PDB file of C-alpha atoms in Angstrom:
ATOM      1  CA  UNK A   1      -2.946 -18.795  18.070  1.00  0.00           C
ATOM      2  CA  UNK A   2      -2.099 -20.368  14.781  1.00  0.00           C
ATOM      3  CA  UNK A   3      -3.801 -17.955  12.764  1.00  0.00           C
ATOM      4  CA  UNK A   4      -1.101 -15.183  13.792  1.00  0.00           C
ATOM      5  CA  UNK A   5       1.870 -17.228  12.520  1.00  0.00           C
ATOM      6  CA  UNK A   6       2.163 -15.399   9.420  1.00  0.00           C
ATOM      7  CA  UNK A   7       3.178 -12.206  11.161  1.00  0.00           C
ATOM      8  CA  UNK A   8       5.354 -13.804  13.860  1.00  0.00           C
ATOM      9  CA  UNK A   9       9.001 -12.923  13.025  1.00  0.00           C
ATOM     10  CA  UNK A  10       7.673 -10.107  10.703  1.00  0.00           C
ATOM     11  CA  UNK A  11       9.290  -6.552  10.776  1.00  0.00           C
ATOM     12  CA  UNK A  12       6.868  -4.055  12.104  1.00  0.00           C
ATOM     13  CA  UNK A  13       6.605  -0.986   9.953  1.00  0.00           C
ATOM     14  CA  UNK A  14       3.949   1.374  11.472  1.00  0.00           C
ATOM     15  CA  UNK A  15       1.484   1.474  14.342  1.00  0.00           C
ATOM     16  CA  UNK A  16      -1.794   3.479  13.523  1.00  0.00           C
ATOM     17  CA  UNK A  17      -3.800   4.412  16.407  1.00  0.00           C
ATOM     18  CA  UNK A  18      -7.521   4.978  15.828  1.00  0.00           C
ATOM     19  CA  UNK A  19      -8.734   4.814  19.208  1.00  0.00           C
ATOM     20  CA  UNK A  20     -10.272   8.145  19.497  1.00  0.00           C
ATOM     21  CA  UNK A  21     -12.741   7.062  16.634  1.00  0.00           C
ATOM     22  CA  UNK A  22     -12.806   3.387  16.596  1.00  0.00           C
ATOM     23  CA  UNK A  23     -11.033   2.075  19.725  1.00  0.00           C
ATOM     24  CA  UNK A  24      -8.881   0.314  17.202  1.00  0.00           C
ATOM     25  CA  UNK A  25      -4.901   0.113  16.775  1.00  0.00           C
ATOM     26  CA  UNK A  26      -3.592  -1.179  13.557  1.00  0.00           C
ATOM     27  CA  UNK A  27      -0.148  -2.869  13.209  1.00  0.00           C
ATOM     28  CA  UNK A  28       1.360  -2.760   9.471  1.00  0.00           C
ATOM     29  CA  UNK A  29       3.919  -5.339   9.212  1.00  0.00           C
ATOM     30  CA  UNK A  30       6.115  -6.137   6.090  1.00  0.00           C
ATOM     31  CA  UNK A  31       4.616  -7.717   3.161  1.00  0.00           C
ATOM     32  CA  UNK A  32       1.376  -5.752   3.412  1.00  0.00           C
ATOM     33  CA  UNK A  33       0.125  -7.673   6.539  1.00  0.00           C
ATOM     34  CA  UNK A  34      -2.104  -5.983   9.034  1.00  0.00           C
ATOM     35  CA  UNK A  35      -3.333  -6.925  12.454  1.00  0.00           C
ATOM     36  CA  UNK A  36      -6.139  -5.005  13.798  1.00  0.00           C
ATOM     37  CA  UNK A  37      -6.976  -4.902  17.684  1.00  0.00           C
ATOM     38  CA  UNK A  38     -10.177  -3.483  18.811  1.00  0.00           C
ATOM     39  CA  UNK A  39     -12.183  -3.441  21.750  1.00  0.00           C
ATOM     40  CA  UNK A  40     -15.585  -4.996  21.625  1.00  0.00           C
ATOM     41  CA  UNK A  41     -18.077  -4.965  24.549  1.00  0.00           C
ATOM     42  CA  UNK A  42     -14.889  -4.717  27.027  1.00  0.00           C
ATOM     43  CA  UNK A  43     -12.939  -7.477  25.243  1.00  0.00           C
ATOM     44  CA  UNK A  44      -9.870  -7.262  23.067  1.00  0.00           C
ATOM     45  CA  UNK A  45     -10.327  -8.698  19.481  1.00  0.00           C
ATOM     46  CA  UNK A  46      -7.467  -9.169  17.147  1.00  0.00           C
ATOM     47  CA  UNK A  47      -7.991  -9.996  13.298  1.00  0.00           C
ATOM     48  CA  UNK A  48      -5.133 -10.571  10.959  1.00  0.00           C
ATOM     49  CA  UNK A  49      -5.352  -9.998   7.238  1.00  0.00           C
ATOM     50  CA  UNK A  50      -4.053 -11.935   5.235  1.00  0.00           C
ATOM     51  CA  UNK A  51      -4.920 -14.839   7.606  1.00  0.00           C
TER      52      UNK A  51
END
């Protein structure tokens, strides 16, 4: 899980729930870091920007 080291310990500013449209939750952290959590084919997929 080294690709998520950039958000470890960062302050969480906001949670956007887009599950009605996209089956996705977006976590917004300090310093404009985003973590997108989405369901694809019944599995949870997470993408961090910037990585």
